[in-house]
mmCIF file of C-alpha atoms and ligand atoms in Angstrom:
data_model
loop_
_atom_site.group_PDB
_atom_site.id
_atom_site.type_symbol
_atom_site.label_atom_id
_atom_site.label_comp_id
_atom_site.label_asym_id
_atom_site.label_seq_id
_atom_site.Cartn_x
_atom_site.Cartn_y
_atom_site.Cartn_z
ATOM 1 C CA MET A 1 -19.699 25.065 5.016
ATOM 2 C CA PRO A 2 -19.099 21.354 4.062
ATOM 3 C CA ARG A 3 -19.462 18.702 7.264
ATOM 4 C CA PRO A 4 -15.775 19.764 9.205
ATOM 5 C CA ILE A 5 -13.902 16.323 8.124
ATOM 6 C CA LEU A 6 -10.879 16.367 6.037
ATOM 7 C CA ALA A 7 -8.352 14.023 4.533
ATOM 8 C CA THR A 8 -4.816 15.532 4.259
ATOM 9 C CA VAL A 9 -2.350 13.585 1.728
ATOM 10 C CA SER A 10 0.935 14.748 2.074
ATOM 11 C CA VAL A 11 3.172 14.815 -1.220
ATOM 12 C CA PRO A 12 6.234 15.644 1.386
ATOM 13 C CA ALA A 13 5.706 12.522 3.327
ATOM 14 C CA MET A 14 5.812 10.510 0.278
ATOM 15 C CA GLN A 15 8.761 11.712 -1.032
ATOM 16 C CA HIS A 16 10.320 11.287 2.508
ATOM 17 C CA ASN A 17 9.296 7.572 2.681
ATOM 18 C CA LEU A 18 10.530 6.650 -0.833
ATOM 19 C CA GLU A 19 13.911 8.255 -0.360
ATOM 20 C CA LEU A 20 14.318 6.616 2.914
ATOM 21 C CA ILE A 21 13.894 3.450 1.316
ATOM 22 C CA ALA A 22 15.938 3.843 -1.651
ATOM 23 C CA SER A 23 18.973 5.131 0.978
ATOM 24 C CA ARG A 24 18.383 1.837 3.019
ATOM 25 C CA LEU A 25 18.717 -0.369 -0.207
ATOM 26 C CA GLN A 26 21.733 1.836 -1.174
ATOM 27 C CA GLU A 27 23.669 1.308 1.929
ATOM 28 C CA GLU A 28 22.722 -2.158 2.171
ATOM 29 C CA ALA A 29 24.195 -2.585 -1.430
ATOM 30 C CA SER A 30 27.292 -0.812 -0.841
ATOM 31 C CA LYS A 31 27.835 -2.787 1.931
ATOM 32 C CA ALA A 32 27.537 -6.009 -0.449
ATOM 33 C CA GLY A 33 29.293 -4.720 -2.794
ATOM 34 C CA ARG A 34 26.496 -4.594 -5.720
ATOM 35 C CA VAL A 35 24.228 -2.313 -7.267
ATOM 36 C CA PRO A 36 20.753 -1.514 -5.165
ATOM 37 C CA PRO A 37 17.634 -2.871 -6.718
ATOM 38 C CA ARG A 38 15.306 -0.644 -9.053
ATOM 39 C CA ILE A 39 11.879 0.600 -6.952
ATOM 40 C CA TRP A 40 8.578 0.030 -8.381
ATOM 41 C CA ALA A 41 6.582 2.256 -6.083
ATOM 42 C CA VAL A 42 3.210 0.237 -5.730
ATOM 43 C CA ILE A 43 0.047 2.467 -6.536
ATOM 44 C CA LYS A 44 -2.882 -0.293 -6.731
ATOM 45 C CA ALA A 45 -6.262 0.934 -5.271
ATOM 46 C CA ASN A 46 -5.966 4.245 -5.943
ATOM 47 C CA ALA A 47 -2.532 4.470 -4.485
ATOM 48 C CA TYR A 48 -3.713 2.769 -1.240
ATOM 49 C CA GLY A 49 -6.601 5.350 -1.048
ATOM 50 C CA HIS A 50 -4.228 8.011 -1.305
ATOM 51 C CA GLY A 51 -5.290 9.003 -4.928
ATOM 52 C CA LEU A 52 -3.068 8.283 -8.162
ATOM 53 C CA GLU A 53 -1.978 12.046 -8.929
ATOM 54 C CA PRO A 54 -0.146 12.987 -5.413
ATOM 55 C CA ALA A 55 1.072 9.445 -5.812
ATOM 56 C CA MET A 56 2.682 10.129 -9.141
ATOM 57 C CA ALA A 57 4.115 13.629 -7.685
ATOM 58 C CA GLY A 58 5.412 11.830 -4.337
ATOM 59 C CA PHE A 59 7.027 9.175 -6.215
ATOM 60 C CA ALA A 60 8.380 10.946 -9.240
ATOM 61 C CA ALA A 61 11.970 9.389 -8.316
ATOM 62 C CA ALA A 62 10.749 5.907 -8.447
ATOM 63 C CA ASP A 63 11.945 3.722 -11.048
ATOM 64 C CA GLY A 64 8.773 2.523 -11.842
ATOM 65 C CA LEU A 65 5.207 2.283 -11.017
ATOM 66 C CA ALA A 66 3.221 -0.796 -10.017
ATOM 67 C CA MET A 67 -0.471 -1.506 -9.716
ATOM 68 C CA LEU A 68 -3.485 -3.797 -10.869
ATOM 69 C CA ASP A 69 -5.586 -2.222 -12.808
ATOM 70 C CA ILE A 70 -4.917 -1.267 -16.810
ATOM 71 C CA ALA A 71 -7.006 1.401 -16.182
ATOM 72 C CA GLU A 72 -4.834 3.204 -13.911
ATOM 73 C CA ALA A 73 -1.669 2.070 -15.706
ATOM 74 C CA VAL A 74 -3.046 3.880 -18.601
ATOM 75 C CA ALA A 75 -4.025 7.179 -16.700
ATOM 76 C CA CYS A 76 -0.417 7.018 -15.216
ATOM 77 C CA ARG A 77 0.691 7.453 -19.085
ATOM 78 C CA GLU A 78 -1.949 9.813 -19.811
ATOM 79 C CA ARG A 79 -0.642 11.927 -16.899
ATOM 80 C CA GLY A 80 2.452 12.163 -18.246
ATOM 81 C CA TRP A 81 4.449 8.810 -16.634
ATOM 82 C CA GLN A 82 7.349 8.010 -18.842
ATOM 83 C CA LYS A 83 9.339 5.330 -16.645
ATOM 84 C CA PRO A 84 8.305 1.630 -16.594
ATOM 85 C CA LEU A 85 4.377 0.614 -15.273
ATOM 86 C CA MET A 86 3.758 -2.868 -14.452
ATOM 87 C CA LEU A 87 0.361 -4.864 -13.506
ATOM 88 C CA LEU A 88 1.152 -7.308 -10.576
ATOM 89 C CA GLU A 89 -2.157 -9.425 -11.778
ATOM 90 C CA GLY A 90 -0.935 -9.385 -15.547
ATOM 91 C CA PHE A 91 -3.951 -8.962 -18.159
ATOM 92 C CA PHE A 92 -7.386 -10.453 -17.959
ATOM 93 C CA GLU A 93 -8.214 -10.438 -21.530
ATOM 94 C CA PRO A 94 -6.872 -10.856 -25.179
ATOM 95 C CA GLU A 95 -7.889 -6.894 -25.818
ATOM 96 C CA ASP A 96 -5.774 -5.975 -22.836
ATOM 97 C CA LEU A 97 -2.705 -6.930 -25.244
ATOM 98 C CA ASP A 98 -3.297 -4.052 -27.373
ATOM 99 C CA VAL A 99 -3.647 -1.662 -24.459
ATOM 100 C CA LEU A 100 0.083 -3.254 -23.198
ATOM 101 C CA ASP A 101 1.608 -2.340 -26.311
ATOM 102 C CA ALA A 102 0.170 0.977 -26.926
ATOM 103 C CA HIS A 103 1.186 2.251 -23.357
ATOM 104 C CA ARG A 104 4.142 -0.251 -23.005
ATOM 105 C CA VAL A 105 3.192 -1.669 -19.904
ATOM 106 C CA ALA A 106 4.759 -4.516 -18.288
ATOM 107 C CA VAL A 107 2.819 -7.679 -16.605
ATOM 108 C CA SER A 108 3.307 -10.543 -14.480
ATOM 109 C CA VAL A 109 2.157 -13.695 -16.335
ATOM 110 C CA HIS A 110 1.258 -16.173 -13.446
ATOM 111 C CA GLY A 111 -1.056 -18.607 -15.081
ATOM 112 C CA GLU A 112 -1.513 -21.244 -18.315
ATOM 113 C CA HIS A 113 -4.373 -18.794 -19.307
ATOM 114 C CA GLN A 114 -2.330 -16.012 -20.194
ATOM 115 C CA LEU A 115 0.256 -18.072 -21.819
ATOM 116 C CA CYS A 116 -2.251 -19.105 -24.233
ATOM 117 C CA MET A 117 -3.662 -15.532 -24.741
ATOM 118 C CA LEU A 118 -0.049 -14.431 -25.559
ATOM 119 C CA GLU A 119 0.558 -17.558 -27.828
ATOM 120 C CA SER A 120 -2.379 -16.641 -30.093
ATOM 121 C CA ALA A 121 -1.636 -12.557 -29.834
ATOM 122 C CA PRO A 122 -0.181 -10.782 -33.137
ATOM 123 C CA VAL A 123 3.127 -9.524 -32.549
ATOM 124 C CA PRO A 124 2.769 -6.148 -30.903
ATOM 125 C CA ARG A 125 4.848 -2.959 -32.112
ATOM 126 C CA ASN A 126 6.563 -2.971 -28.683
ATOM 127 C CA PRO A 127 7.169 -6.636 -27.496
ATOM 128 C CA ILE A 128 5.613 -6.622 -24.056
ATOM 129 C CA THR A 129 7.980 -6.924 -21.023
ATOM 130 C CA VAL A 130 6.907 -10.203 -18.931
ATOM 131 C CA TYR A 131 8.045 -11.229 -15.156
ATOM 132 C CA MET A 132 6.988 -15.182 -14.931
ATOM 133 C CA LYS A 133 5.725 -15.380 -11.217
ATOM 134 C CA ILE A 134 6.509 -18.443 -9.717
ATOM 135 C CA ASN A 135 4.609 -20.027 -6.440
ATOM 136 C CA THR A 136 7.141 -20.311 -4.316
ATOM 137 C CA GLY A 137 4.436 -21.515 -1.314
ATOM 138 C CA MET A 138 1.947 -18.371 -1.148
ATOM 139 C CA HIS A 139 -0.652 -20.271 -3.333
ATOM 140 C CA ARG A 140 -2.471 -17.272 -4.645
ATOM 141 C CA LEU A 141 -0.770 -16.200 -8.070
ATOM 142 C CA GLY A 142 2.106 -18.293 -10.017
ATOM 143 C CA PHE A 143 3.486 -21.179 -11.988
ATOM 144 C CA PRO A 144 3.400 -24.281 -9.500
ATOM 145 C CA PRO A 145 7.043 -25.630 -9.186
ATOM 146 C CA ALA A 146 6.678 -28.610 -11.503
ATOM 147 C CA ALA A 147 4.765 -26.003 -14.167
ATOM 148 C CA VAL A 148 7.725 -23.188 -13.904
ATOM 149 C CA ASP A 149 10.196 -24.906 -16.560
ATOM 150 C CA SER A 150 7.657 -25.473 -19.611
ATOM 151 C CA ALA A 151 6.083 -21.956 -18.908
ATOM 152 C CA TRP A 152 9.915 -20.536 -19.238
ATOM 153 C CA ARG A 153 10.343 -22.199 -22.187
ATOM 154 C CA ARG A 154 7.220 -21.160 -23.894
ATOM 155 C CA LEU A 155 7.745 -17.563 -22.920
ATOM 156 C CA VAL A 156 11.188 -17.596 -24.478
ATOM 157 C CA ALA A 157 9.674 -19.079 -27.633
ATOM 158 C CA LEU A 158 7.142 -16.111 -27.403
ATOM 159 C CA GLN A 159 10.140 -13.725 -26.746
ATOM 160 C CA GLN A 160 11.760 -15.035 -30.370
ATOM 161 C CA LYS A 161 8.551 -14.653 -32.160
ATOM 162 C CA GLY A 162 8.645 -11.040 -30.844
ATOM 163 C CA VAL A 163 5.430 -11.181 -28.479
ATOM 164 C CA VAL A 164 7.431 -10.691 -25.798
ATOM 165 C CA GLY A 165 10.221 -8.422 -24.890
ATOM 166 C CA GLU A 166 12.438 -8.430 -21.978
ATOM 167 C CA LEU A 167 11.464 -11.434 -19.795
ATOM 168 C CA GLY A 168 12.442 -11.692 -15.785
ATOM 169 C CA THR A 169 10.689 -13.780 -13.104
ATOM 170 C CA MET A 170 8.953 -12.702 -9.777
ATOM 171 C CA MET A 171 7.470 -14.127 -6.479
ATOM 172 C CA HIS A 172 5.696 -12.791 -3.327
ATOM 173 C CA PHE A 173 6.268 -13.707 0.034
ATOM 174 C CA SER A 174 3.257 -14.900 2.619
ATOM 175 C CA ARG A 175 5.082 -14.128 5.829
ATOM 176 C CA ALA A 176 8.107 -11.524 5.310
ATOM 177 C CA ASP A 177 6.107 -9.602 8.381
ATOM 178 C CA ASP A 178 6.430 -12.242 10.682
ATOM 179 C CA ASP A 179 8.194 -15.451 9.944
ATOM 180 C CA VAL A 180 11.831 -15.616 8.874
ATOM 181 C CA VAL A 181 11.781 -19.432 8.535
ATOM 182 C CA VAL A 182 8.899 -19.654 5.950
ATOM 183 C CA THR A 183 10.290 -16.716 4.103
ATOM 184 C CA GLN A 184 14.100 -18.049 3.969
ATOM 185 C CA GLN A 185 12.548 -21.293 2.513
ATOM 186 C CA GLN A 186 10.429 -19.495 0.216
ATOM 187 C CA LEU A 187 13.262 -17.529 -1.262
ATOM 188 C CA SER A 188 15.421 -20.682 -1.567
ATOM 189 C CA ARG A 189 12.644 -22.310 -3.568
ATOM 190 C CA PHE A 190 12.862 -19.243 -5.775
ATOM 191 C CA ILE A 191 16.465 -19.076 -6.341
ATOM 192 C CA GLN A 192 16.542 -23.114 -7.081
ATOM 193 C CA LEU A 193 13.424 -22.475 -9.884
ATOM 194 C CA ALA A 194 14.536 -19.051 -10.934
ATOM 195 C CA GLY A 195 18.138 -19.223 -10.595
ATOM 196 C CA ASP A 196 18.668 -20.944 -13.861
ATOM 197 C CA LYS A 197 16.575 -18.605 -16.063
ATOM 198 C CA SER A 198 17.393 -14.892 -16.912
ATOM 199 C CA GLY A 199 16.318 -11.475 -16.759
ATOM 200 C CA PRO A 200 15.756 -9.200 -13.884
ATOM 201 C CA MET A 201 14.008 -10.757 -10.323
ATOM 202 C CA SER A 202 11.583 -9.174 -8.399
ATOM 203 C CA ILE A 203 10.614 -10.699 -4.854
ATOM 204 C CA CYS A 204 10.226 -7.552 -2.338
ATOM 205 C CA ASN A 205 6.945 -6.151 -0.927
ATOM 206 C CA SER A 206 7.299 -3.522 2.116
ATOM 207 C CA ALA A 207 8.441 -6.323 4.555
ATOM 208 C CA ALA A 208 10.750 -8.084 2.535
ATOM 209 C CA THR A 209 12.331 -4.543 1.547
ATOM 210 C CA LEU A 210 12.906 -3.818 5.102
ATOM 211 C CA THR A 211 14.493 -7.078 6.230
ATOM 212 C CA PRO A 212 18.269 -6.796 5.732
ATOM 213 C CA GLY A 213 19.831 -9.513 3.300
ATOM 214 C CA LEU A 214 16.882 -10.568 1.605
ATOM 215 C CA TRP A 215 17.074 -9.231 -1.951
ATOM 216 C CA ALA A 216 20.917 -9.422 -1.421
ATOM 217 C CA ASP A 217 20.664 -13.442 -1.556
ATOM 218 C CA LEU A 218 19.802 -12.978 -5.085
ATOM 219 C CA PRO A 219 22.334 -13.370 -8.166
ATOM 220 C CA ALA A 220 24.083 -10.442 -8.141
ATOM 221 C CA ASP A 221 24.318 -10.095 -12.196
ATOM 222 C CA ARG A 222 20.600 -10.020 -12.768
ATOM 223 C CA GLY A 223 18.834 -6.855 -11.981
ATOM 224 C CA GLN A 224 16.382 -6.662 -9.209
ATOM 225 C CA TRP A 225 12.985 -4.736 -8.366
ATOM 226 C CA VAL A 226 11.692 -4.166 -4.795
ATOM 227 C CA ARG A 227 8.386 -3.487 -4.637
ATOM 228 C CA PRO A 228 7.426 -1.483 -2.066
ATOM 229 C CA GLY A 229 3.202 -0.451 -1.123
ATOM 230 C CA ILE A 230 2.474 0.265 2.584
ATOM 231 C CA CYS A 231 5.979 1.710 3.431
ATOM 232 C CA LEU A 232 5.972 4.671 1.443
ATOM 233 C CA TYR A 233 2.270 5.551 2.696
ATOM 234 C CA GLY A 234 4.033 5.665 6.130
ATOM 235 C CA ALA A 235 2.506 2.722 7.550
ATOM 236 C CA SER A 236 4.482 -0.138 8.999
ATOM 237 C CA PRO A 237 4.067 -3.579 7.196
ATOM 238 C CA PHE A 238 5.039 -5.323 10.744
ATOM 239 C CA ALA A 239 2.945 -5.758 13.659
ATOM 240 C CA ASP A 240 5.578 -5.639 16.309
ATOM 241 C CA ARG A 241 7.411 -2.327 14.805
ATOM 242 C CA SER A 242 5.871 0.968 14.569
ATOM 243 C CA ALA A 243 6.266 3.195 11.395
ATOM 244 C CA ALA A 244 7.875 5.884 13.051
ATOM 245 C CA THR A 245 10.447 3.309 14.749
ATOM 246 C CA LEU A 246 11.258 2.744 11.214
ATOM 247 C CA GLY A 247 11.410 6.763 10.418
ATOM 248 C CA LEU A 248 8.356 6.526 8.271
ATOM 249 C CA ARG A 249 6.407 9.636 7.744
ATOM 250 C CA PRO A 250 2.434 9.297 7.465
ATOM 251 C CA VAL A 251 1.466 10.316 4.269
ATOM 252 C CA MET A 252 -2.281 10.436 5.338
ATOM 253 C CA THR A 253 -3.862 12.648 8.377
ATOM 254 C CA LEU A 254 -7.715 12.361 8.981
ATOM 255 C CA GLU A 255 -9.130 15.110 10.860
ATOM 256 C CA ALA A 256 -12.588 16.046 11.906
ATOM 257 C CA LYS A 257 -13.946 18.971 13.983
ATOM 258 C CA ILE A 258 -16.002 17.966 17.556
ATOM 259 C CA ILE A 259 -19.476 19.386 16.682
ATOM 260 C CA ALA A 260 -21.732 18.592 19.823
ATOM 261 C CA VAL A 261 -20.388 18.558 23.799
ATOM 262 C CA GLN A 262 -22.576 16.061 26.237
ATOM 263 C CA ASP A 263 -22.176 16.266 29.802
ATOM 264 C CA CYS A 264 -23.080 12.915 31.051
ATOM 265 C CA GLN A 265 -24.064 11.863 34.414
ATOM 266 C CA PRO A 266 -22.922 8.695 36.081
ATOM 267 C CA GLY A 267 -25.286 5.918 34.714
ATOM 268 C CA SER A 268 -25.826 7.679 31.503
ATOM 269 C CA SER A 269 -24.991 5.402 28.316
ATOM 270 C CA VAL A 270 -23.521 7.017 25.007
ATOM 271 C CA GLY A 271 -24.523 6.259 21.159
ATOM 272 C CA TYR A 272 -25.995 2.970 19.544
ATOM 273 C CA GLY A 273 -26.412 0.167 22.060
ATOM 274 C CA HIS A 274 -25.215 2.192 24.972
ATOM 275 C CA LEU A 275 -22.017 0.168 24.880
ATOM 276 C CA PHE A 276 -20.223 2.837 27.052
ATOM 277 C CA THR A 277 -21.863 3.858 30.159
ATOM 278 C CA ALA A 278 -20.048 6.918 32.267
ATOM 279 C CA GLU A 279 -18.958 5.818 35.673
ATOM 280 C CA LYS A 280 -18.464 9.197 36.909
ATOM 281 C CA PRO A 281 -19.359 12.808 35.140
ATOM 282 C CA THR A 282 -17.883 12.482 31.834
ATOM 283 C CA ARG A 283 -18.065 15.346 29.024
ATOM 284 C CA VAL A 284 -18.636 13.752 25.547
ATOM 285 C CA GLY A 285 -17.445 15.121 22.443
ATOM 286 C CA VAL A 286 -19.489 14.397 19.210
ATOM 287 C CA VAL A 287 -17.195 14.254 16.134
ATOM 288 C CA ALA A 288 -18.180 14.561 12.606
ATOM 289 C CA CYS A 289 -16.337 11.349 11.435
ATOM 290 C CA GLY A 290 -18.405 7.882 11.265
ATOM 291 C CA TYR A 291 -17.944 4.493 9.283
ATOM 292 C CA ALA A 292 -19.550 6.175 6.274
ATOM 293 C CA ASP A 293 -16.156 8.145 5.877
ATOM 294 C CA GLY A 294 -13.987 4.829 6.466
ATOM 295 C CA TYR A 295 -13.404 5.152 10.123
ATOM 296 C CA PRO A 296 -13.752 1.332 11.185
ATOM 297 C CA ARG A 297 -17.143 0.433 13.204
ATOM 298 C CA ILE A 298 -15.671 -2.317 15.126
ATOM 299 C CA ALA A 299 -13.126 0.252 17.047
ATOM 300 C CA ALA A 300 -14.282 0.012 20.552
ATOM 301 C CA THR A 301 -13.999 2.413 23.623
ATOM 302 C CA GLY A 302 -10.498 3.067 24.250
ATOM 303 C CA THR A 303 -9.261 3.239 20.880
ATOM 304 C CA PRO A 304 -7.066 6.209 20.811
ATOM 305 C CA VAL A 305 -7.589 9.541 19.065
ATOM 306 C CA THR A 306 -6.330 13.357 19.590
ATOM 307 C CA VAL A 307 -8.217 16.334 20.285
ATOM 308 C CA ASN A 308 -6.442 19.885 20.230
ATOM 309 C CA GLY A 309 -3.317 17.770 20.325
ATOM 310 C CA ARG A 310 -3.952 15.915 23.232
ATOM 311 C CA SER A 311 -4.494 12.477 23.051
ATOM 312 C CA THR A 312 -7.967 10.866 24.407
ATOM 313 C CA ILE A 313 -10.190 7.720 23.699
ATOM 314 C CA LEU A 314 -13.019 6.985 21.677
ATOM 315 C CA LEU A 315 -16.119 6.279 23.719
ATOM 316 C CA GLY A 316 -19.005 4.100 22.746
ATOM 317 C CA ARG A 317 -20.116 2.636 19.011
ATOM 318 C CA VAL A 318 -18.928 4.439 15.842
ATOM 319 C CA SER A 319 -22.186 5.598 14.013
ATOM 320 C CA MET A 320 -22.126 5.976 10.203
ATOM 321 C CA ASP A 321 -21.656 9.897 10.242
ATOM 322 C CA MET A 322 -20.346 10.349 13.888
ATOM 323 C CA LEU A 323 -18.147 9.119 16.842
ATOM 324 C CA ALA A 324 -17.924 9.898 20.215
ATOM 325 C CA VAL A 325 -14.861 10.791 22.181
ATOM 326 C CA ASP A 326 -13.738 11.494 25.936
ATOM 327 C CA LEU A 327 -13.403 15.194 26.841
ATOM 328 C CA THR A 328 -13.059 14.885 30.254
ATOM 329 C CA PRO A 329 -9.379 15.483 30.611
ATOM 330 C CA LEU A 330 -9.679 18.265 28.234
ATOM 331 C CA PRO A 331 -11.936 21.092 29.723
ATOM 332 C CA ASP A 332 -10.585 23.659 26.808
ATOM 333 C CA ALA A 333 -11.798 21.443 24.246
ATOM 334 C CA GLY A 334 -15.426 22.098 22.854
ATOM 335 C CA VAL A 335 -17.243 22.727 19.562
ATOM 336 C CA GLY A 336 -15.201 23.467 16.670
ATOM 337 C CA SER A 337 -11.758 21.666 18.331
ATOM 338 C CA ARG A 338 -9.681 19.784 15.961
ATOM 339 C CA VAL A 339 -9.632 16.009 16.142
ATOM 340 C CA VAL A 340 -7.076 13.942 14.628
ATOM 341 C CA LEU A 341 -8.397 10.116 13.695
ATOM 342 C CA TRP A 342 -5.043 9.198 12.377
ATOM 343 C CA GLY A 343 -1.838 10.523 11.273
ATOM 344 C CA ASP A 344 0.352 13.502 11.502
ATOM 345 C CA GLY A 345 -0.556 14.863 15.036
ATOM 346 C CA GLY A 346 -2.841 12.101 15.839
ATOM 347 C CA PRO A 347 -2.179 8.182 16.428
ATOM 348 C CA SER A 348 -1.121 6.351 13.565
ATOM 349 C CA VAL A 349 -3.141 4.487 11.256
ATOM 350 C CA ASP A 350 -1.745 1.139 12.606
ATOM 351 C CA ASP A 351 -2.546 1.862 16.087
ATOM 352 C CA VAL A 352 -6.338 2.572 15.218
ATOM 353 C CA ALA A 353 -6.179 -0.380 12.800
ATOM 354 C CA ARG A 354 -4.935 -2.782 15.653
ATOM 355 C CA ALA A 355 -7.859 -1.365 17.983
ATOM 356 C CA ALA A 356 -10.335 -2.581 15.127
ATOM 357 C CA GLY A 357 -8.426 -6.006 14.911
ATOM 358 C CA THR A 358 -7.055 -5.123 11.317
ATOM 359 C CA VAL A 359 -3.910 -3.835 9.477
ATOM 360 C CA GLY A 360 -3.193 0.029 8.625
ATOM 361 C CA TYR A 361 -3.783 -0.896 4.910
ATOM 362 C CA GLU A 362 -7.287 -1.579 5.446
ATOM 363 C CA LEU A 363 -8.254 1.870 6.875
ATOM 364 C CA LEU A 364 -6.062 3.720 4.284
ATOM 365 C CA CYS A 365 -7.678 1.901 1.215
ATOM 366 C CA ALA A 366 -11.046 2.151 2.810
ATOM 367 C CA LEU A 367 -11.191 6.091 3.046
ATOM 368 C CA ALA A 368 -14.943 6.755 1.812
ATOM 369 C CA PRO A 369 -14.784 9.095 -1.568
ATOM 370 C CA ARG A 370 -17.498 11.348 0.597
ATOM 371 C CA VAL A 371 -14.535 12.632 2.701
ATOM 372 C CA PRO A 372 -13.183 15.928 1.022
ATOM 373 C CA ARG A 373 -9.358 15.738 0.099
ATOM 374 C CA HIS A 374 -6.367 18.174 0.613
ATOM 375 C CA VAL A 375 -3.379 17.243 -1.345
ATOM 376 C CA GLU A 376 -0.472 18.997 0.407
ATOM 377 C CA VAL A 377 2.562 19.760 -1.808
ATOM 378 C CA ARG A 378 4.707 21.223 0.502
ATOM 379 C CA CYS A 379 4.945 21.540 4.141
ATOM 380 C CA GLU A 380 2.010 24.007 4.906
ATOM 381 C CA ALA A 381 -0.673 24.498 7.836
ATOM 382 C CA MET A 382 -3.460 22.028 7.807
ATOM 383 C CA ALA A 383 -6.717 23.479 6.575
ATOM 384 C CA LEU A 384 -8.808 22.762 9.022
ATOM 385 C CA GLY A 385 -7.408 24.512 11.392
ATOM 386 C CA GLY A 386 -8.368 23.604 15.467
ATOM 387 C CA VAL A 387 -10.276 26.203 17.441
ATOM 388 C CA ALA A 388 -9.673 25.915 21.259
HETATM 389 C C1 LIG B 1 0.420 -5.292 -2.802
HETATM 390 C C2 LIG B 1 1.200 -5.826 -3.546
HETATM 391 C C3 LIG B 1 2.876 -5.319 -3.163
HETATM 392 C C4 LIG B 1 2.916 -4.141 -2.153
HETATM 393 O O1 LIG B 1 2.825 -4.696 -0.678
HETATM 394 P P1 LIG B 1 3.221 -3.901 0.456
HETATM 395 O O2 LIG B 1 2.946 -5.087 1.776
HETATM 396 O O3 LIG B 1 2.093 -3.037 0.833
HETATM 397 O O4 LIG B 1 4.483 -3.385 0.150
HETATM 398 C C5 LIG B 1 4.120 -5.994 -3.552
HETATM 399 N N1 LIG B 1 3.706 -6.905 -4.877
HETATM 400 C C6 LIG B 1 2.425 -7.518 -5.018
HETATM 401 C C7 LIG B 1 2.462 -8.548 -6.293
HETATM 402 C C8 LIG B 1 1.198 -6.899 -4.336
HETATM 403 O O5 LIG B 1 0.356 -7.150 -4.680
#
């Protein structure tokens, strides 16, 4: 028997979340009397830790897939993805251009070095789709406002030469999750800088996609792509709105079993550093999940967890391979009981992340390779059935 820990990835939940986003956009579009934006489902970082293959199945209805790694883009083509693919950081080396050509992969172009590589490249068989990225205030990737017009002229020249095919513009919001004023400033700057260019525009991550009105402020005749990531995996991009409130379903469920029980008398302490000391008789369940599985070590006593479908809390410090939970309120639970660390039937990954001072994104991406995975294609019973 392998160690009793399992991550289940639900393809139906991915489909549900994508449909939810698409129908919200559709509704907003029909109110505004315009066509909805197309959707790039963002699958960077191994689909936020969920795996490329389930993501391709779950997001088959998306208009395209966006990622960072050229190898991930090639893997999608080799597994039969026919629709657009987009590299959000663009290319890194002149040799990458052949791969973009061969596999018809679109790129963001955000810096001078990339323009130079395109200018010295031979004319490809398939002109490369390019989104010129503008830095509207995040100061991460993108041409600064003063460099935008000259970069655009060089891209238009590359288009005339046949190196660049379709040409559009893009940007990224730094505070779409928490600050409408900054977000509006970035949006205005983008409209000012990209409004007189041509081709499709792409501005929205999950938080911006879920903020009504943002994308609809862009010119209606240009065509648009939104780029949701985290919401498609059933986690919330907002600190103050849960995924459940947004109608999203968790895609990853991390579960394990109780492998030992300790009856602690008042004054006994649990785990490394003795961070938890029992004040009353306490039944402690030891769970086969630790930080080497991707559970955050910094999560403290009180972090929510579910045992046999009932809520309880983490006790003491998370070890490499185990963590402790309070079974005092759950007398029926014991060795073999099913523990949901996050996901369907447990706390949300965002709740656990909050207790660890981080965001759901980080926990999902950090699921360790040693955790066995089960991809749920249809709704079915969990593979690690709980023993009461
Ligand atoms: C990761 C990423 C996204 C998706 O962000 P979410 O917050 O997960 O929706 C969109 N655009 C770019 C450029 C990204 O890097």
